[in-house]
Amino acid sequence: MSAAGQTGERIIRGIPVSEGVCHGKVLVLGGAESLAVPQYSIGEGETAAHIERLQKALTTTRRQVLDVQQQVSRTIGSRDADIFSAHLLVLEDPALVDEVIRMIEEDKVNVEHAFKVAAARYTEALSAIDDEFLRERAADMRDVTQRVLNNLLGRMDDNDLSRLEAPCIVISPDLAPSQTAVLDKRRVLGFATEIGGKTSHTAIMARSLQIPAVVGLGNVSRELVTGQHVLLDGYNGLLVISPTEQTLWEYGQLAKRQLSLETKLRDTLDKASVTFDGARIVLSANIEVPEEVEQVKACGAEGVGLYRTEYLFINRRQLPAEEEQYQAYRSVAVAVKPHPVIIRTLDLGGDKFCSHLTMAPELNPFLGWRAIRFCLQERDLFRTQLRAILRASAEGNVKMMYPMISGLQELVEANALVDECRADLRRQGVPFDENLEIGIMIEIPSAALAAPALAKRVKFFSLGTNDLIQYSLAVDRLNARIAHLYEPTHPSILRLIQMTTEAAHAQGIWTGVCGEMAADAALTPLLLGLGVDEISVAPASVPRIKHLIRRLKLSETQQLAKSALASESGEEILAASRKLAAEMDPSLFDTAV
Ligand code: PEP
Ligand code: MG
């Protein structure tokens, strides 16, 4: 690439989280700064213009809310769409509108400031009322206030990345998984954020959507302005500002090489996932939403190894009812039949929240009220999901998996609830698979250590390495500053994986890996050698991993794992595993520019 300074080209380094390269104009979202609202005094002669702007912004907002309401009604259902009626009422409430006009006329302040202050008072008054319905309206009020302010200031709504007008690369301090989930894939060429880590759910979502993404780019959103031209390199974690012709040409070469690799990998589609020396390794795909099953079928996977059901719960106003959940789970089960779908019960919390559930902010959400802990306390919600999964099991090869099991007690409690649901369904004559297999995620070190006891009571394990690594090494998976400490090949991680596979095999059950470690081709030899029986990765990664599995000899990977377990250095282990993988096919690792 050309030397910085001479050409105006500038490179910022971050963490690559989703492969691919794109270039185009950026759209900079503002985070905290975009919430700033200007305040200034206005003259007597200006009040009418400010009141007119208020009326215009209210009309535009009303139109937008009606649009969203129709969209939600079409895609989610009319009950959820009703909630937007509350937004419409707020926009017409004289208590609010008259107060804004009074402030403009009497206090002589600009309309944006007047609206912000009046709306804040209104929201505060609602929050203080001892009535749950009215308190919920305070959340509606905050939502609608932001829309009106965005319209007054001509700003885009940071939360609405589903309706972009032109293709762009999104630059933002951060993106929540809920925002990433609604990205308009046709318009968002890629995204870059200031914070985040490789295994954040935003990064995982980017890989599912196959959008190039780089995180951990420092103050990037303050260094760029909307409309600037950049190139985003999701292979090497680079953001190139004002790329030169030479740089664009070099990236064009990389794109060509990647294309011929993709063509070569297509050969694996209908081939079995078997090592060169004949060992079967089940290769499945991870999905976040039912629509992804099409990709699962097209990528050559053997079913779904992890269905993250939380995405059915976020970005909406009401909990999905049993019937809606059943339809979603059933559609996946039917589509991948006779292959299995492993439906993971709800893993809310951590970095995934839903607006309609009151989950008080926690200082350490990844160590807090999350996943099975949440479900075992919110039993009605959990029962609804369990019933839906059980019902779906009548229609295909469904397996169920609990997330965040830390020890025996949670497993026993969850199973007791499943038994209750089974008994209810039997009584009601509702069909379900009496032999539905239940497994657990091994993603907390205590579960790996307790694996012998757990293995006696489940049908399979699936290693959630994203969390297992963060909890074992005490490295927050979202924190870019300590991302260098997030080390999948740390000797302690290897031991935990080995303890898990050994305990599973001693009880005759299998162990999979569904964390992102499984999608790193450099680590495939190591995982195979450590005794992993199943690998589950995003559909886009399936061909590459299968290609590699078919070239590796299990005996060689076992040798590798043996010396890795004796090694004291994570770097050394990574280098050895990568070397073996690259010997199988160096083009898998050819991403240099
Ligand atoms: C994991 O922790 O590795 C995992 C697969 O679950 P999630 O990424 O959803 O926490
Ligand atoms: Mg996890």
Coordinates of C-alpha atoms in Angstrom, one line a residue, residues 174-540:
D174 CA -20.4 0.8 18.9
L175 CA -23.3 -1.2 17.4
A176 CA -25.6 -3.3 19.6
P177 CA -26.5 -6.8 18.3
S178 CA -30.1 -5.6 18.0
Q179 CA -28.9 -2.8 15.6
T180 CA -26.7 -5.2 13.6
A181 CA -29.6 -7.6 13.3
V182 CA -31.6 -5.1 11.2
L183 CA -28.8 -3.9 9.0
D184 CA -30.0 -3.6 5.5
K185 CA -27.5 -5.9 3.8
R186 CA -28.1 -4.4 0.4
R187 CA -27.1 -1.0 1.6
V188 CA -24.6 -1.6 4.3
L189 CA -21.3 -2.6 2.6
G190 CA -19.5 -3.1 5.8
F191 CA -19.1 -1.5 9.3
A192 CA -16.4 -0.3 11.6
T193 CA -16.7 0.4 15.3
E194 CA -14.5 1.9 18.0
I195 CA -15.0 -0.8 20.5
G196 CA -15.9 -4.4 20.5
G197 CA -14.3 -7.8 20.2
K198 CA -14.1 -10.7 17.8
T199 CA -16.7 -12.8 19.7
S200 CA -19.2 -10.0 20.5
H201 CA -22.6 -10.9 19.1
T202 CA -22.4 -7.9 16.8
A203 CA -19.3 -9.4 15.2
I204 CA -21.0 -12.8 15.1
M205 CA -24.0 -11.3 13.4
A206 CA -21.7 -9.5 10.8
R207 CA -20.2 -12.9 9.9
S208 CA -23.7 -14.4 9.5
L209 CA -24.7 -11.5 7.3
Q210 CA -21.4 -11.8 5.5
I211 CA -20.7 -8.1 5.9
P212 CA -17.0 -7.1 6.2
A213 CA -16.4 -5.6 9.7
V214 CA -13.6 -4.3 11.8
V215 CA -13.9 -3.3 15.5
G216 CA -11.6 -1.7 18.0
L217 CA -10.7 1.3 15.8
G218 CA -10.1 3.9 18.5
N219 CA -11.7 7.3 17.9
V220 CA -12.6 6.5 14.3
S221 CA -16.0 8.1 14.4
R222 CA -14.5 11.4 15.4
E223 CA -11.9 11.2 12.6
L224 CA -14.3 10.7 9.8
V225 CA -17.2 12.7 8.4
T226 CA -20.1 11.2 6.5
G227 CA -19.4 11.0 2.8
Q228 CA -15.6 10.4 3.0
H229 CA -14.2 7.6 0.9
V230 CA -12.7 4.6 2.7
L231 CA -11.7 1.0 2.1
L232 CA -12.5 -1.6 4.8
D233 CA -10.4 -4.7 5.0
G234 CA -12.1 -7.3 7.2
Y235 CA -9.4 -9.8 6.6
N236 CA -6.6 -7.8 8.2
G237 CA -8.6 -5.4 10.3
L238 CA -7.7 -2.2 8.4
L239 CA -9.6 0.9 7.6
V240 CA -7.9 2.8 4.8
I241 CA -9.0 6.4 4.6
S242 CA -8.9 7.9 1.1
P243 CA -7.3 4.8 -0.6
T244 CA -5.1 5.5 -3.6
E245 CA -5.6 3.8 -7.0
Q246 CA -2.6 1.6 -6.2
T247 CA -4.3 0.4 -2.9
L248 CA -7.6 -0.3 -4.7
W249 CA -5.7 -2.3 -7.3
E250 CA -3.9 -4.4 -4.7
Y251 CA -7.2 -5.1 -3.0
G252 CA -8.7 -6.0 -6.3
Q253 CA -6.0 -8.7 -6.6
L254 CA -6.9 -10.0 -3.1
A255 CA -10.6 -10.2 -4.1
K256 CA -9.6 -12.2 -7.2
R257 CA -7.7 -14.7 -5.1
Q258 CA -10.5 -15.0 -2.7
L259 CA -13.0 -15.6 -5.5
S260 CA -10.9 -18.5 -6.9
L261 CA -10.7 -19.9 -3.4
E262 CA -14.4 -19.8 -3.1
T263 CA -14.8 -21.5 -6.4
K264 CA -12.5 -24.3 -5.3
L265 CA -14.3 -24.7 -2.0
R266 CA -17.6 -25.1 -3.8
D267 CA -16.3 -28.6 -4.6
T268 CA -16.8 -29.7 -1.0
L269 CA -20.6 -28.9 -0.9
D270 CA -21.9 -32.5 -1.4
K271 CA -18.8 -34.2 0.0
A272 CA -18.8 -35.9 3.4
S273 CA -17.0 -34.3 6.4
V274 CA -14.5 -37.0 6.9
T275 CA -10.8 -36.8 7.6
F276 CA -8.2 -38.1 5.2
D277 CA -7.8 -41.2 7.4
G278 CA -11.5 -41.8 7.6
A279 CA -12.7 -40.2 10.9
R280 CA -16.2 -38.7 10.8
I281 CA -16.5 -35.1 12.1
V282 CA -20.0 -33.8 12.1
L283 CA -20.0 -30.3 10.5
S284 CA -23.1 -28.2 11.3
A285 CA -24.0 -24.5 11.0
N286 CA -24.9 -21.8 13.5
I287 CA -27.9 -19.6 12.8
E288 CA -29.5 -16.6 14.5
V289 CA -32.8 -16.4 12.6
P290 CA -34.9 -19.0 10.8
E291 CA -34.3 -17.3 7.4
E292 CA -30.7 -18.5 7.6
V293 CA -31.7 -22.1 6.9
E294 CA -31.4 -21.5 3.2
Q295 CA -27.7 -20.7 3.7
V296 CA -27.4 -23.8 5.9
K297 CA -28.7 -26.0 3.1
A298 CA -26.6 -24.3 0.5
C299 CA -23.3 -24.5 2.3
G300 CA -23.0 -28.2 2.7
A301 CA -23.6 -28.4 6.5
E302 CA -25.3 -31.3 8.2
G303 CA -28.0 -29.4 10.0
V304 CA -27.9 -26.7 12.7
G305 CA -25.5 -27.1 15.6
L306 CA -26.5 -23.9 17.3
Y307 CA -29.7 -21.9 16.8
R308 CA -29.5 -18.8 18.9
T309 CA -33.1 -18.2 19.8
E310 CA -32.6 -14.8 21.4
Y311 CA -33.0 -12.9 18.1
L312 CA -36.7 -13.9 18.2
F313 CA -37.0 -11.9 21.4
I314 CA -35.0 -8.7 20.6
N315 CA -36.1 -5.8 18.4
R316 CA -39.7 -6.1 19.3
R317 CA -42.2 -4.8 21.8
Q318 CA -43.8 -8.0 23.2
L319 CA -42.6 -11.4 24.0
P320 CA -43.1 -13.9 21.3
A321 CA -46.0 -16.2 22.1
E322 CA -45.7 -20.0 22.2
E323 CA -47.4 -20.3 18.8
E324 CA -45.0 -17.9 17.1
Q325 CA -42.0 -19.6 18.7
Y326 CA -43.3 -23.0 17.7
Q327 CA -43.7 -21.8 14.1
A328 CA -40.1 -20.4 14.0
Y329 CA -38.6 -23.6 15.5
R330 CA -40.7 -25.9 13.4
S331 CA -39.8 -24.1 10.2
V332 CA -36.1 -24.7 10.9
A333 CA -36.7 -28.3 11.9
V334 CA -38.7 -29.1 8.8
A335 CA -36.2 -27.3 6.5
V336 CA -33.1 -29.2 7.7
K337 CA -34.8 -32.6 8.2
P338 CA -33.5 -35.3 8.4
H339 CA -30.5 -33.4 9.8
P340 CA -30.8 -32.1 13.3
V341 CA -31.4 -28.6 14.6
I342 CA -30.0 -27.9 18.1
I343 CA -32.2 -25.3 19.5
R344 CA -30.5 -23.4 22.3
T345 CA -32.9 -22.1 25.0
L346 CA -32.9 -18.4 25.6
D347 CA -29.5 -16.7 26.3
L348 CA -30.6 -13.2 27.0
G349 CA -28.3 -10.9 29.0
G350 CA -24.6 -10.3 28.4
D351 CA -24.7 -8.1 25.3
K352 CA -28.2 -9.1 24.2
F353 CA -31.2 -7.4 25.7
C354 CA -34.7 -6.8 24.8
S355 CA -36.5 -3.6 25.2
H356 CA -39.7 -5.1 26.6
L357 CA -38.2 -6.9 29.5
T358 CA -37.1 -5.0 32.5
M359 CA -33.6 -6.1 33.0
A360 CA -32.0 -3.6 35.3
P361 CA -28.5 -2.5 34.2
E362 CA -25.8 -4.5 35.8
L363 CA -22.1 -3.7 36.4
N364 CA -21.0 -7.0 35.0
P365 CA -23.8 -8.3 32.7
F366 CA -21.7 -11.2 31.4
L367 CA -21.4 -12.4 35.0
G368 CA -25.0 -11.5 35.8
W369 CA -28.6 -12.4 35.2
R370 CA -28.1 -14.1 31.9
A371 CA -29.2 -17.2 30.0
I372 CA -30.3 -20.2 32.1
R373 CA -30.0 -18.1 35.3
F374 CA -32.6 -15.7 33.9
C375 CA -34.8 -18.5 32.5
L376 CA -34.9 -20.4 35.8
Q377 CA -36.2 -17.3 37.5
E378 CA -38.6 -16.2 34.7
R379 CA -40.3 -19.6 34.7
D380 CA -43.4 -18.7 32.7
L381 CA -41.3 -17.3 29.9
F382 CA -39.0 -20.3 30.0
R383 CA -42.0 -22.8 30.0
T384 CA -43.4 -21.0 27.0
Q385 CA -40.2 -21.6 25.1
L386 CA -39.8 -25.2 26.3
R387 CA -43.3 -26.0 25.2
A388 CA -42.7 -24.5 21.8
I389 CA -39.4 -26.4 21.3
L390 CA -41.1 -29.7 22.5
R391 CA -43.9 -29.2 20.0
A392 CA -41.5 -28.5 17.2
S393 CA -39.7 -31.7 18.0
A394 CA -42.7 -33.6 16.6
E395 CA -41.9 -32.2 13.2
G396 CA -38.2 -32.9 12.7
N397 CA -34.9 -33.9 14.2
V398 CA -34.9 -31.4 17.1
K399 CA -32.4 -31.4 20.0
M400 CA -32.4 -28.9 22.8
M401 CA -29.4 -27.3 24.6
Y402 CA -29.2 -25.1 27.7
P403 CA -26.7 -22.2 27.7
M404 CA -24.5 -21.1 30.7
I405 CA -24.8 -24.2 32.8
S406 CA -22.4 -23.8 35.7
G407 CA -23.1 -27.0 37.5
L408 CA -25.5 -29.8 38.2
Q409 CA -28.2 -27.9 40.0
E410 CA -29.2 -25.8 37.0
L411 CA -29.3 -28.8 34.8
V412 CA -31.6 -30.6 37.2
E413 CA -33.9 -27.6 37.6
A414 CA -34.2 -27.0 33.9
N415 CA -34.9 -30.7 33.3
A416 CA -37.6 -30.7 35.9
L417 CA -39.3 -27.8 34.0
V418 CA -39.0 -29.8 30.8
D419 CA -40.6 -32.8 32.5
E420 CA -43.5 -30.6 33.7
C421 CA -44.0 -29.3 30.1
R422 CA -43.9 -32.8 28.7
A423 CA -46.5 -33.9 31.2
D424 CA -48.8 -31.0 30.3
L425 CA -48.4 -31.7 26.6
R426 CA -49.2 -35.4 27.1
R427 CA -52.3 -34.5 29.1
Q428 CA -53.4 -32.1 26.3
G429 CA -52.7 -34.7 23.7
V430 CA -50.1 -32.5 21.9
P431 CA -47.5 -34.5 20.1
F432 CA -43.8 -34.1 20.7
D433 CA -40.7 -36.3 20.4
E434 CA -40.5 -38.4 23.6
N435 CA -36.9 -39.1 22.8
L436 CA -35.8 -35.5 22.3
E437 CA -32.1 -35.2 23.2
I438 CA -31.0 -32.6 25.7
G439 CA -27.5 -31.3 25.8
I440 CA -25.7 -28.4 27.4
M441 CA -23.2 -25.7 26.5
I442 CA -19.9 -26.0 28.2
E443 CA -18.9 -22.4 28.4
I444 CA -18.2 -21.8 32.1
P445 CA -15.0 -23.3 33.4
S446 CA -16.8 -24.9 36.3
A447 CA -18.9 -26.9 33.8
A448 CA -15.8 -28.2 32.1
L449 CA -14.4 -29.2 35.5
A450 CA -17.7 -30.8 36.4
A451 CA -18.0 -32.5 33.0
P452 CA -17.8 -36.1 34.4
A453 CA -20.9 -35.5 36.5
L454 CA -22.7 -33.6 33.8
A455 CA -21.9 -36.1 31.1
K456 CA -23.9 -38.8 33.0
R457 CA -27.1 -36.7 32.6
V458 CA -27.0 -35.3 29.1
K459 CA -26.9 -36.5 25.6
F460 CA -24.2 -34.1 24.3
F461 CA -21.9 -31.2 25.1
S462 CA -21.3 -28.2 22.9
L463 CA -18.3 -26.1 23.8
G464 CA -19.1 -22.4 23.8
T465 CA -15.6 -21.2 23.5
N466 CA -16.6 -17.5 23.1
D467 CA -17.6 -17.5 26.8
L468 CA -15.3 -20.3 27.9
I469 CA -12.3 -18.2 27.0
Q470 CA -13.7 -15.0 28.4
Y471 CA -14.5 -16.6 31.7
S472 CA -11.3 -18.7 32.0
L473 CA -8.9 -15.9 31.1
A474 CA -11.1 -13.1 32.7
V475 CA -11.1 -11.2 29.4
D476 CA -14.3 -9.4 28.5
R477 CA -15.1 -10.6 25.0
L478 CA -16.3 -7.1 24.1
N479 CA -13.3 -5.2 25.3
A480 CA -11.0 -4.2 22.4
R481 CA -8.3 -3.0 24.8
I482 CA -7.6 -6.4 26.2
A483 CA -8.4 -8.3 23.0
H484 CA -4.7 -9.4 22.8
L485 CA -5.3 -11.4 26.0
Y486 CA -8.2 -13.3 24.5
E487 CA -6.2 -16.4 23.5
P488 CA -8.0 -19.5 22.3
T489 CA -4.8 -21.5 22.4
H490 CA -3.9 -20.6 26.0
P491 CA -2.7 -23.9 27.5
S492 CA -5.5 -23.7 30.2
I493 CA -8.2 -23.6 27.4
L494 CA -6.7 -26.7 25.8
R495 CA -7.0 -28.5 29.1
L496 CA -10.6 -27.5 29.6
I497 CA -11.5 -28.7 26.1
Q498 CA -9.7 -32.0 26.7
M499 CA -11.3 -32.6 30.1
T500 CA -14.7 -32.0 28.4
T501 CA -14.1 -34.4 25.4
E502 CA -12.7 -37.1 27.7
A503 CA -15.6 -36.9 30.2
A504 CA -18.0 -37.0 27.3
H505 CA -16.4 -40.0 25.6
A506 CA -16.2 -41.9 29.0
Q507 CA -20.0 -41.7 29.0
G508 CA -20.4 -42.4 25.3
I509 CA -21.7 -39.0 24.4
W510 CA -20.3 -36.5 21.9
T511 CA -18.8 -33.0 22.2
G512 CA -19.2 -30.2 19.7
V513 CA -17.7 -26.8 19.4
C514 CA -20.1 -23.9 18.4
G515 CA -18.0 -20.9 19.6
E516 CA -16.1 -18.9 17.1
M517 CA -12.9 -20.8 17.7
A518 CA -14.4 -23.5 15.5
A519 CA -14.5 -21.1 12.5
D520 CA -10.8 -20.4 12.7
A521 CA -9.2 -22.8 10.1
A522 CA -5.9 -22.4 11.9
L523 CA -7.4 -24.1 14.9
T524 CA -9.2 -27.0 13.2
P525 CA -6.3 -29.4 13.6
L526 CA -6.1 -28.6 17.3
L527 CA -9.8 -29.1 17.9
L528 CA -9.8 -32.4 16.0
G529 CA -6.8 -33.6 17.9
L530 CA -8.4 -32.7 21.3
G531 CA -11.2 -35.1 20.5
V532 CA -14.0 -32.8 19.3
D533 CA -16.7 -34.8 17.4
E534 CA -18.7 -32.0 15.9
I535 CA -17.9 -28.5 14.7
S536 CA -20.6 -25.8 14.2
V537 CA -19.8 -22.6 12.4
A538 CA -21.5 -19.8 10.5
P539 CA -22.7 -21.1 7.1
A540 CA -20.1 -19.0 5.2

